[in-house]
GROMACS .gro file of C-alpha atoms in nm:
model
  464
    1UNK     CA    1   0.000   0.000   0.000
    2UNK     CA    2   0.287   0.240   0.079
    3UNK     CA    3   0.463   0.204  -0.263
    4UNK     CA    4   0.127   0.219  -0.442
    5UNK     CA    5   0.066   0.562  -0.290
    6UNK     CA    6   0.418   0.708  -0.302
    7UNK     CA    7   0.573   0.584  -0.628
    8UNK     CA    8   0.335   0.773  -0.865
    9UNK     CA    9   0.400   1.095  -0.668
   10UNK     CA   10   0.772   1.048  -0.732
   11UNK     CA   11   0.722   1.010  -1.107
   12UNK     CA   12   0.757   0.631  -1.109
   13UNK     CA   13   0.563   0.401  -1.342
   14UNK     CA   14   0.407   0.057  -1.282
   15UNK     CA   15   0.741  -0.117  -1.332
   16UNK     CA   16   0.903   0.106  -1.068
   17UNK     CA   17   0.616   0.033  -0.829
   18UNK     CA   18   0.660  -0.342  -0.875
   19UNK     CA   19   1.035  -0.321  -0.807
   20UNK     CA   20   0.971  -0.120  -0.488
   21UNK     CA   21   0.709  -0.371  -0.369
   22UNK     CA   22   0.947  -0.659  -0.442
   23UNK     CA   23   1.232  -0.483  -0.261
   24UNK     CA   24   1.008  -0.406   0.038
   25UNK     CA   25   0.899  -0.770   0.068
   26UNK     CA   26   1.254  -0.897   0.024
   27UNK     CA   27   1.414  -0.670   0.284
   28UNK     CA   28   1.136  -0.704   0.540
   29UNK     CA   29   1.155  -1.081   0.500
   30UNK     CA   30   1.525  -1.058   0.591
   31UNK     CA   31   1.443  -0.823   0.882
   32UNK     CA   32   1.174  -1.061   1.010
   33UNK     CA   33   1.419  -1.351   0.999
   34UNK     CA   34   1.685  -1.147   1.183
   35UNK     CA   35   1.440  -1.026   1.448
   36UNK     CA   36   1.307  -1.373   1.526
   37UNK     CA   37   1.658  -1.521   1.542
   38UNK     CA   38   1.867  -1.253   1.711
   39UNK     CA   39   1.631  -0.971   1.815
   40UNK     CA   40   1.346  -1.013   2.061
   41UNK     CA   41   1.287  -1.367   1.923
   42UNK     CA   42   0.914  -1.304   1.947
   43UNK     CA   43   0.689  -1.427   1.661
   44UNK     CA   44   0.658  -1.083   1.499
   45UNK     CA   45   0.658  -0.991   1.133
   46UNK     CA   46   0.854  -0.678   1.040
   47UNK     CA   47   0.686  -0.465   0.776
   48UNK     CA   48   0.682  -0.119   0.621
   49UNK     CA   49   0.575   0.167   0.850
   50UNK     CA   50   0.326   0.448   0.786
   51UNK     CA   51   0.524   0.656   1.038
   52UNK     CA   52   0.769   0.740   0.758
   53UNK     CA   53   0.505   0.883   0.525
   54UNK     CA   54   0.525   1.245   0.648
   55UNK     CA   55   0.903   1.296   0.606
   56UNK     CA   56   0.904   1.098   0.279
   57UNK     CA   57   0.623   1.317   0.141
   58UNK     CA   58   0.826   1.621   0.244
   59UNK     CA   59   1.129   1.487   0.054
   60UNK     CA   60   0.917   1.412  -0.256
   61UNK     CA   61   0.789   1.773  -0.256
   62UNK     CA   62   1.133   1.925  -0.208
   63UNK     CA   63   1.162   2.204  -0.472
   64UNK     CA   64   1.503   2.070  -0.577
   65UNK     CA   65   1.335   1.743  -0.678
   66UNK     CA   66   1.005   1.872  -0.815
   67UNK     CA   67   1.195   2.089  -1.065
   68UNK     CA   68   1.324   1.775  -1.240
   69UNK     CA   69   1.115   1.743  -1.557
   70UNK     CA   70   1.198   1.385  -1.656
   71UNK     CA   71   0.967   1.158  -1.449
   72UNK     CA   72   1.204   0.862  -1.428
   73UNK     CA   73   1.497   1.081  -1.328
   74UNK     CA   74   1.280   1.250  -1.064
   75UNK     CA   75   1.180   0.907  -0.930
   76UNK     CA   76   1.543   0.796  -0.902
   77UNK     CA   77   1.654   1.124  -0.743
   78UNK     CA   78   1.368   1.112  -0.489
   79UNK     CA   79   1.444   0.748  -0.407
   80UNK     CA   80   1.813   0.825  -0.348
   81UNK     CA   81   1.721   1.117  -0.120
   82UNK     CA   82   1.488   0.892   0.084
   83UNK     CA   83   1.760   0.625   0.102
   84UNK     CA   84   2.015   0.872   0.236
   85UNK     CA   85   1.775   0.997   0.505
   86UNK     CA   86   1.691   0.640   0.612
   87UNK     CA   87   2.056   0.537   0.633
   88UNK     CA   88   2.150   0.831   0.857
   89UNK     CA   89   1.839   0.822   1.078
   90UNK     CA   90   1.872   0.446   1.141
   91UNK     CA   91   2.158   0.533   1.377
   92UNK     CA   92   1.900   0.653   1.634
   93UNK     CA   93   1.759   0.303   1.691
   94UNK     CA   94   2.098   0.134   1.657
   95UNK     CA   95   2.248   0.356   1.929
   96UNK     CA   96   1.944   0.344   2.161
   97UNK     CA   97   1.919  -0.034   2.120
   98UNK     CA   98   2.275  -0.158   2.146
   99UNK     CA   99   2.378   0.094   2.414
  100UNK     CA  100   2.087  -0.035   2.628
  101UNK     CA  101   1.959   0.323   2.664
  102UNK     CA  102   1.613   0.207   2.557
  103UNK     CA  103   1.629  -0.061   2.827
  104UNK     CA  104   1.688   0.215   3.083
  105UNK     CA  105   1.398   0.418   2.941
  106UNK     CA  106   1.168   0.113   2.952
  107UNK     CA  107   1.207   0.094   3.331
  108UNK     CA  108   0.974   0.394   3.350
  109UNK     CA  109   0.699   0.200   3.168
  110UNK     CA  110   0.432   0.044   3.387
  111UNK     CA  111   0.135  -0.171   3.279
  112UNK     CA  112  -0.082   0.138   3.323
  113UNK     CA  113   0.146   0.349   3.100
  114UNK     CA  114   0.151   0.081   2.829
  115UNK     CA  115  -0.230   0.047   2.810
  116UNK     CA  116  -0.289   0.355   2.589
  117UNK     CA  117   0.028   0.293   2.385
  118UNK     CA  118  -0.064  -0.063   2.286
  119UNK     CA  119  -0.435   0.013   2.252
  120UNK     CA  120  -0.370   0.303   2.016
  121UNK     CA  121  -0.140   0.083   1.810
  122UNK     CA  122  -0.474  -0.063   1.696
  123UNK     CA  123  -0.726   0.216   1.756
  124UNK     CA  124  -0.491   0.477   1.609
  125UNK     CA  125  -0.521   0.315   1.267
  126UNK     CA  126  -0.900   0.333   1.255
  127UNK     CA  127  -0.884   0.553   0.944
  128UNK     CA  128  -0.722   0.263   0.755
  129UNK     CA  129  -0.997   0.021   0.857
  130UNK     CA  130  -1.361   0.067   0.754
  131UNK     CA  131  -1.301   0.394   0.562
  132UNK     CA  132  -1.085   0.187   0.324
  133UNK     CA  133  -1.339  -0.098   0.321
  134UNK     CA  134  -1.603   0.160   0.228
  135UNK     CA  135  -1.419   0.251  -0.091
  136UNK     CA  136  -1.561  -0.068  -0.240
  137UNK     CA  137  -1.836  -0.194  -0.009
  138UNK     CA  138  -1.947  -0.480  -0.235
  139UNK     CA  139  -1.605  -0.640  -0.183
  140UNK     CA  140  -1.491  -0.499   0.151
  141UNK     CA  141  -1.801  -0.579   0.357
  142UNK     CA  142  -1.831  -0.944   0.239
  143UNK     CA  143  -1.461  -0.985   0.319
  144UNK     CA  144  -1.513  -0.855   0.673
  145UNK     CA  145  -1.821  -1.073   0.731
  146UNK     CA  146  -1.655  -1.385   0.589
  147UNK     CA  147  -1.341  -1.340   0.798
  148UNK     CA  148  -1.537  -1.289   1.123
  149UNK     CA  149  -1.760  -1.588   1.043
  150UNK     CA  150  -1.468  -1.823   0.969
  151UNK     CA  151  -1.240  -1.709   1.253
  152UNK     CA  152  -1.502  -1.679   1.527
  153UNK     CA  153  -1.835  -1.851   1.456
  154UNK     CA  154  -1.695  -2.153   1.270
  155UNK     CA  155  -1.362  -2.181   1.452
  156UNK     CA  156  -1.460  -2.514   1.606
  157UNK     CA  157  -1.493  -2.677   1.265
  158UNK     CA  158  -1.222  -2.944   1.238
  159UNK     CA  159  -1.092  -3.135   0.939
  160UNK     CA  160  -0.895  -3.444   1.046
  161UNK     CA  161  -0.866  -3.293   1.395
  162UNK     CA  162  -0.714  -2.972   1.253
  163UNK     CA  163  -0.901  -2.641   1.320
  164UNK     CA  164  -0.881  -2.540   0.956
  165UNK     CA  165  -1.111  -2.237   0.963
  166UNK     CA  166  -0.955  -2.090   1.277
  167UNK     CA  167  -0.597  -2.130   1.154
  168UNK     CA  168  -0.652  -2.028   0.791
  169UNK     CA  169  -0.952  -1.793   0.814
  170UNK     CA  170  -0.770  -1.498   0.656
  171UNK     CA  171  -0.613  -1.701   0.376
  172UNK     CA  172  -0.942  -1.870   0.285
  173UNK     CA  173  -1.136  -1.542   0.306
  174UNK     CA  174  -0.889  -1.356   0.081
  175UNK     CA  175  -0.897  -1.641  -0.175
  176UNK     CA  176  -1.277  -1.655  -0.187
  177UNK     CA  177  -1.327  -1.278  -0.204
  178UNK     CA  178  -1.050  -1.232  -0.463
  179UNK     CA  179  -1.222  -1.488  -0.687
  180UNK     CA  180  -1.553  -1.308  -0.630
  181UNK     CA  181  -1.395  -0.969  -0.709
  182UNK     CA  182  -1.233  -1.107  -1.024
  183UNK     CA  183  -1.569  -1.248  -1.133
  184UNK     CA  184  -1.726  -0.901  -1.093
  185UNK     CA  185  -1.443  -0.746  -1.295
  186UNK     CA  186  -1.460  -1.007  -1.573
  187UNK     CA  187  -1.840  -0.978  -1.599
  188UNK     CA  188  -1.815  -0.601  -1.664
  189UNK     CA  189  -1.985  -0.496  -1.341
  190UNK     CA  190  -1.763  -0.186  -1.315
  191UNK     CA  191  -1.741  -0.102  -1.685
  192UNK     CA  192  -1.948   0.217  -1.660
  193UNK     CA  193  -1.858   0.316  -1.303
  194UNK     CA  194  -1.643   0.621  -1.209
  195UNK     CA  195  -1.266   0.587  -1.240
  196UNK     CA  196  -1.219   0.605  -0.862
  197UNK     CA  197  -1.459   0.312  -0.808
  198UNK     CA  198  -1.289   0.111  -1.082
  199UNK     CA  199  -0.946   0.177  -0.928
  200UNK     CA  200  -1.065   0.050  -0.588
  201UNK     CA  201  -1.279  -0.244  -0.702
  202UNK     CA  202  -1.135  -0.392  -1.021
  203UNK     CA  203  -0.874  -0.666  -0.993
  204UNK     CA  204  -0.693  -0.561  -1.311
  205UNK     CA  205  -0.598  -0.206  -1.211
  206UNK     CA  206  -0.299  -0.270  -0.981
  207UNK     CA  207  -0.072  -0.365  -1.276
  208UNK     CA  208   0.155  -0.553  -1.037
  209UNK     CA  209   0.147  -0.890  -1.210
  210UNK     CA  210   0.155  -0.757  -1.566
  211UNK     CA  211   0.447  -0.522  -1.491
  212UNK     CA  212   0.648  -0.765  -1.280
  213UNK     CA  213   0.950  -0.948  -1.424
  214UNK     CA  214   0.951  -1.324  -1.370
  215UNK     CA  215   1.272  -1.313  -1.167
  216UNK     CA  216   1.429  -1.007  -1.007
  217UNK     CA  217   1.666  -1.016  -0.709
  218UNK     CA  218   1.689  -0.683  -0.522
  219UNK     CA  219   2.036  -0.568  -0.428
  220UNK     CA  220   2.190  -0.278  -0.231
  221UNK     CA  221   2.213   0.060  -0.410
  222UNK     CA  222   2.006  -0.072  -0.700
  223UNK     CA  223   1.863   0.280  -0.754
  224UNK     CA  224   2.208   0.443  -0.748
  225UNK     CA  225   2.420   0.611  -0.480
  226UNK     CA  226   2.211   0.765  -0.196
  227UNK     CA  227   2.217   1.142  -0.152
  228UNK     CA  228   2.233   1.308   0.188
  229UNK     CA  229   2.061   1.627   0.303
  230UNK     CA  230   2.066   1.741   0.668
  231UNK     CA  231   1.704   1.864   0.660
  232UNK     CA  232   1.577   1.535   0.516
  233UNK     CA  233   1.769   1.337   0.778
  234UNK     CA  234   1.636   1.535   1.075
  235UNK     CA  235   1.278   1.491   0.957
  236UNK     CA  236   1.332   1.117   0.908
  237UNK     CA  237   1.470   1.084   1.264
  238UNK     CA  238   1.126   1.169   1.400
  239UNK     CA  239   0.979   0.877   1.203
  240UNK     CA  240   1.248   0.647   1.345
  241UNK     CA  241   1.151   0.753   1.700
  242UNK     CA  242   0.782   0.692   1.621
  243UNK     CA  243   0.870   0.350   1.476
  244UNK     CA  244   1.065   0.269   1.793
  245UNK     CA  245   0.768   0.354   2.016
  246UNK     CA  246   0.517   0.166   1.800
  247UNK     CA  247   0.743  -0.139   1.791
  248UNK     CA  248   0.780  -0.132   2.170
  249UNK     CA  249   0.403  -0.157   2.199
  250UNK     CA  250   0.398  -0.424   1.925
  251UNK     CA  251   0.655  -0.643   2.103
  252UNK     CA  252   0.465  -0.626   2.431
  253UNK     CA  253   0.136  -0.708   2.257
  254UNK     CA  254   0.297  -0.997   2.067
  255UNK     CA  255   0.444  -1.144   2.386
  256UNK     CA  256   0.097  -1.147   2.541
  257UNK     CA  257  -0.075  -1.304   2.241
  258UNK     CA  258   0.204  -1.563   2.208
  259UNK     CA  259   0.169  -1.657   2.578
  260UNK     CA  260   0.526  -1.542   2.648
  261UNK     CA  261   0.647  -1.335   2.941
  262UNK     CA  262   0.682  -0.959   2.875
  263UNK     CA  263   1.024  -0.908   2.712
  264UNK     CA  264   1.293  -0.814   2.969
  265UNK     CA  265   1.443  -0.467   2.930
  266UNK     CA  266   1.767  -0.581   2.764
  267UNK     CA  267   1.576  -0.811   2.522
  268UNK     CA  268   1.350  -0.522   2.420
  269UNK     CA  269   1.655  -0.301   2.367
  270UNK     CA  270   1.826  -0.578   2.167
  271UNK     CA  271   1.523  -0.599   1.939
  272UNK     CA  272   1.525  -0.221   1.884
  273UNK     CA  273   1.895  -0.238   1.794
  274UNK     CA  274   1.830  -0.502   1.529
  275UNK     CA  275   1.533  -0.301   1.403
  276UNK     CA  276   1.774  -0.011   1.353
  277UNK     CA  277   1.985  -0.246   1.139
  278UNK     CA  278   1.662  -0.324   0.952
  279UNK     CA  279   1.604   0.046   0.876
  280UNK     CA  280   1.966   0.069   0.760
  281UNK     CA  281   1.902  -0.224   0.521
  282UNK     CA  282   1.580  -0.053   0.404
  283UNK     CA  283   1.786   0.253   0.318
  284UNK     CA  284   2.058   0.052   0.146
  285UNK     CA  285   1.817  -0.146  -0.072
  286UNK     CA  286   1.562   0.133  -0.128
  287UNK     CA  287   1.230   0.009   0.012
  288UNK     CA  288   1.076   0.361   0.024
  289UNK     CA  289   0.989   0.307   0.391
  290UNK     CA  290   1.148   0.223   0.721
  291UNK     CA  291   1.036  -0.080   0.919
  292UNK     CA  292   0.838  -0.154   1.232
  293UNK     CA  293   0.648  -0.442   1.391
  294UNK     CA  294   0.349  -0.523   1.171
  295UNK     CA  295   0.041  -0.448   1.382
  296UNK     CA  296  -0.190  -0.654   1.159
  297UNK     CA  297   0.033  -0.960   1.199
  298UNK     CA  298   0.037  -0.913   1.576
  299UNK     CA  299  -0.343  -0.920   1.556
  300UNK     CA  300  -0.318  -1.234   1.344
  301UNK     CA  301  -0.145  -1.410   1.637
  302UNK     CA  302  -0.465  -1.367   1.835
  303UNK     CA  303  -0.687  -1.470   1.546
  304UNK     CA  304  -0.501  -1.788   1.446
  305UNK     CA  305  -0.378  -1.884   1.798
  306UNK     CA  306  -0.041  -1.966   1.637
  307UNK     CA  307   0.239  -1.806   1.836
  308UNK     CA  308   0.539  -2.005   1.713
  309UNK     CA  309   0.848  -1.815   1.600
  310UNK     CA  310   0.926  -2.105   1.363
  311UNK     CA  311   0.606  -2.031   1.170
  312UNK     CA  312   0.710  -1.666   1.135
  313UNK     CA  313   1.058  -1.767   1.021
  314UNK     CA  314   0.909  -1.989   0.751
  315UNK     CA  315   0.680  -1.699   0.653
  316UNK     CA  316   0.989  -1.476   0.626
  317UNK     CA  317   1.135  -1.730   0.385
  318UNK     CA  318   0.818  -1.704   0.175
  319UNK     CA  319   0.845  -1.323   0.178
  320UNK     CA  320   1.201  -1.343   0.046
  321UNK     CA  321   1.122  -1.616  -0.209
  322UNK     CA  322   0.804  -1.463  -0.353
  323UNK     CA  323   0.957  -1.116  -0.369
  324UNK     CA  324   1.201  -1.258  -0.624
  325UNK     CA  325   0.899  -1.385  -0.823
  326UNK     CA  326   0.563  -1.205  -0.875
  327UNK     CA  327   0.442  -0.999  -0.573
  328UNK     CA  328   0.078  -1.011  -0.452
  329UNK     CA  329  -0.037  -0.838  -0.131
  330UNK     CA  330  -0.364  -0.797   0.061
  331UNK     CA  331  -0.469  -0.702   0.413
  332UNK     CA  332  -0.773  -0.690   0.639
  333UNK     CA  333  -0.738  -0.436   0.917
  334UNK     CA  334  -1.074  -0.400   1.093
  335UNK     CA  335  -1.054  -0.720   1.299
  336UNK     CA  336  -0.676  -0.748   1.338
  337UNK     CA  337  -0.618  -0.392   1.462
  338UNK     CA  338  -0.911  -0.438   1.700
  339UNK     CA  339  -0.741  -0.744   1.849
  340UNK     CA  340  -0.420  -0.546   1.907
  341UNK     CA  341  -0.616  -0.270   2.078
  342UNK     CA  342  -0.789  -0.520   2.307
  343UNK     CA  343  -0.450  -0.662   2.412
  344UNK     CA  344  -0.354  -0.315   2.530
  345UNK     CA  345  -0.672  -0.288   2.733
  346UNK     CA  346  -0.604  -0.632   2.885
  347UNK     CA  347  -0.309  -0.483   3.079
  348UNK     CA  348  -0.565  -0.301   3.292
  349UNK     CA  349  -0.622  -0.625   3.485
  350UNK     CA  350  -0.283  -0.575   3.653
  351UNK     CA  351  -0.372  -0.224   3.770
  352UNK     CA  352  -0.625  -0.079   4.015
  353UNK     CA  353  -0.894   0.082   3.804
  354UNK     CA  354  -1.083   0.192   4.115
  355UNK     CA  355  -0.810   0.455   4.150
  356UNK     CA  356  -0.917   0.800   4.027
  357UNK     CA  357  -0.549   0.867   3.942
  358UNK     CA  358  -0.538   0.568   3.707
  359UNK     CA  359  -0.873   0.651   3.547
  360UNK     CA  360  -0.749   1.004   3.480
  361UNK     CA  361  -0.421   0.889   3.323
  362UNK     CA  362  -0.573   0.621   3.097
  363UNK     CA  363  -0.863   0.843   2.991
  364UNK     CA  364  -0.650   1.149   2.910
  365UNK     CA  365  -0.380   0.946   2.731
  366UNK     CA  366  -0.634   0.757   2.517
  367UNK     CA  367  -0.833   1.069   2.432
  368UNK     CA  368  -0.534   1.288   2.344
  369UNK     CA  369  -0.373   0.995   2.160
  370UNK     CA  370  -0.673   0.990   1.926
  371UNK     CA  371  -0.758   1.360   1.924
  372UNK     CA  372  -0.418   1.524   1.862
  373UNK     CA  373  -0.323   1.310   1.555
  374UNK     CA  374  -0.675   1.363   1.417
  375UNK     CA  375  -0.623   1.741   1.448
  376UNK     CA  376  -0.292   1.712   1.263
  377UNK     CA  377  -0.453   1.499   0.989
  378UNK     CA  378  -0.749   1.737   0.939
  379UNK     CA  379  -0.524   2.044   0.940
  380UNK     CA  380  -0.291   1.886   0.682
  381UNK     CA  381  -0.575   1.777   0.451
  382UNK     CA  382  -0.714   2.134   0.443
  383UNK     CA  383  -0.396   2.342   0.443
  384UNK     CA  384  -0.172   2.093   0.251
  385UNK     CA  385   0.088   2.126   0.527
  386UNK     CA  386   0.104   2.034   0.895
  387UNK     CA  387   0.026   2.267   1.188
  388UNK     CA  388   0.400   2.315   1.232
  389UNK     CA  389   0.482   2.534   0.932
  390UNK     CA  390   0.794   2.737   1.005
  391UNK     CA  391   1.079   2.825   0.769
  392UNK     CA  392   1.277   2.532   0.910
  393UNK     CA  393   1.148   2.237   0.706
  394UNK     CA  394   1.335   1.977   0.912
  395UNK     CA  395   1.170   2.109   1.231
  396UNK     CA  396   0.825   2.094   1.069
  397UNK     CA  397   0.881   1.735   0.955
  398UNK     CA  398   1.006   1.634   1.301
  399UNK     CA  399   0.714   1.783   1.492
  400UNK     CA  400   0.440   1.685   1.244
  401UNK     CA  401   0.567   1.325   1.228
  402UNK     CA  402   0.576   1.286   1.607
  403UNK     CA  403   0.220   1.414   1.656
  404UNK     CA  404   0.075   1.221   1.363
  405UNK     CA  405   0.130   0.897   1.558
  406UNK     CA  406  -0.133   0.797   1.816
  407UNK     CA  407   0.093   0.553   2.010
  408UNK     CA  408   0.367   0.819   2.032
  409UNK     CA  409   0.130   1.084   2.171
  410UNK     CA  410  -0.009   0.823   2.413
  411UNK     CA  411   0.342   0.733   2.532
  412UNK     CA  412   0.438   1.098   2.586
  413UNK     CA  413   0.119   1.178   2.779
  414UNK     CA  414   0.067   0.846   2.960
  415UNK     CA  415   0.424   0.781   3.072
  416UNK     CA  416   0.475   1.145   3.178
  417UNK     CA  417   0.157   1.149   3.391
  418UNK     CA  418   0.223   0.800   3.527
  419UNK     CA  419   0.571   0.899   3.648
  420UNK     CA  420   0.480   1.240   3.790
  421UNK     CA  421   0.133   1.205   3.950
  422UNK     CA  422   0.165   1.053   4.302
  423UNK     CA  423   0.398   0.789   4.159
  424UNK     CA  424   0.575   0.713   4.490
  425UNK     CA  425   0.259   0.594   4.664
  426UNK     CA  426   0.097   0.430   4.361
  427UNK     CA  427   0.333   0.144   4.269
  428UNK     CA  428   0.074  -0.126   4.340
  429UNK     CA  429  -0.205   0.066   4.166
  430UNK     CA  430   0.017   0.108   3.856
  431UNK     CA  431   0.084  -0.268   3.838
  432UNK     CA  432   0.457  -0.234   3.912
  433UNK     CA  433   0.485  -0.537   4.150
  434UNK     CA  434   0.358  -0.764   3.869
  435UNK     CA  435   0.574  -0.593   3.605
  436UNK     CA  436   0.901  -0.568   3.801
  437UNK     CA  437   0.981  -0.941   3.798
  438UNK     CA  438   0.987  -0.943   3.417
  439UNK     CA  439   1.235  -0.655   3.383
  440UNK     CA  440   1.543  -0.872   3.422
  441UNK     CA  441   1.622  -1.197   3.242
  442UNK     CA  442   1.661  -1.385   3.572
  443UNK     CA  443   1.330  -1.249   3.703
  444UNK     CA  444   1.128  -1.538   3.558
  445UNK     CA  445   1.240  -1.889   3.471
  446UNK     CA  446   1.036  -1.888   3.148
  447UNK     CA  447   1.246  -1.607   2.998
  448UNK     CA  448   1.518  -1.854   2.903
  449UNK     CA  449   1.270  -2.049   2.689
  450UNK     CA  450   1.143  -1.741   2.507
  451UNK     CA  451   1.440  -1.505   2.473
  452UNK     CA  452   1.767  -1.703   2.480
  453UNK     CA  453   1.972  -1.645   2.164
  454UNK     CA  454   2.020  -1.940   1.925
  455UNK     CA  455   2.346  -2.121   1.843
  456UNK     CA  456   2.464  -2.080   2.205
  457UNK     CA  457   2.533  -1.710   2.141
  458UNK     CA  458   2.448  -1.624   2.502
  459UNK     CA  459   2.808  -1.716   2.586
  460UNK     CA  460   2.918  -1.396   2.407
  461UNK     CA  461   2.614  -1.182   2.491
  462UNK     CA  462   2.514  -1.281   2.846
  463UNK     CA  463   2.165  -1.165   2.952
  464UNK     CA  464   2.138  -0.894   3.213
   0.00000   0.00000   0.00000
């Protein structure tokens, strides 16, 4: 979805879009494999992040690039500028992760403070749920109904003692609805409909398969040497910080859905360090986006009840393999983002919600986490620039990117209030006694099962 939106704005054609999609799948497959082997080792899929859209849009509209008349040259120049900004800004996560600074920061997070962050990881993406379904209701609504029916109402259906519909509800639903959508397209149902409807509903308007080469292996610097601009890099750093915060919530949600203990501080920091390497790879290869934990795939853990890292590693292999061949992608957000949001709310069970202090913090953090980004979105859609509109473009990109993200606003508000309002006398109400034992690797005997590095690497990187 990210390349489909951005590539045409950069002057790219269908062939360029296909190559970007293939590169994105290829690199994020590698990042998923690295994260499950050496990072947090949680069953999380690493994907492209919408957090990078604001600074990338700013780079695309840089006057120095928009003045280029040749579309293909403008596409290549824009891509190289985005690559340079990603490469430089990846250092933020690499430093915070491997220096264990993020582990120190995470000690200020309580179950109460994480409730709005994780919840808004799902709720904060509401505008990409039913509003997108509504663009083609005759396909979107049946997809939603079919997925809910298979995954919830018919989940007890077994074939040879295997819960087929529960495990493969999304795959079966996508297959059925795609065939239905193709039948509508082939029968001419959209022949006389507006162009916007045809673009959203027809199965022959993506041009991914027709423009894709049979075999194409992405490689570093395939678009040319990256270019570096200080303003672009500063704006991109804000997106890296947002990605870091969203991934923190994603890892904690994934650990809960996979029935693992919450990741200890040093494991969380280790995962962020490897994610920084992932953003560096994204910049080197040219994926047109940084990376973060895929919220929809975290939701899929709850839907399928499959929390094995081996399954995710095999899936990463498929991502790498199929990116070399023809790419096909699809997603269903309404149910999966809702599951992620509910995981965040489930942390309330470890806190005292009879406390007026806790009610105030959760309520304010949730409300501002939804309200502030919505203000920034509405302002931008009307004025064609964010509320921060000074002469310093890098400052505008930094501020607008931070406040576009619901989990980031929730973390700023929730963690600040949680650590300043009567915090000394509220440890039990905040859920800290339950949380504290999971901070260190030795705090729970199950941590060794979930987070020990493979190939006996713990001899060189002993857990703290």
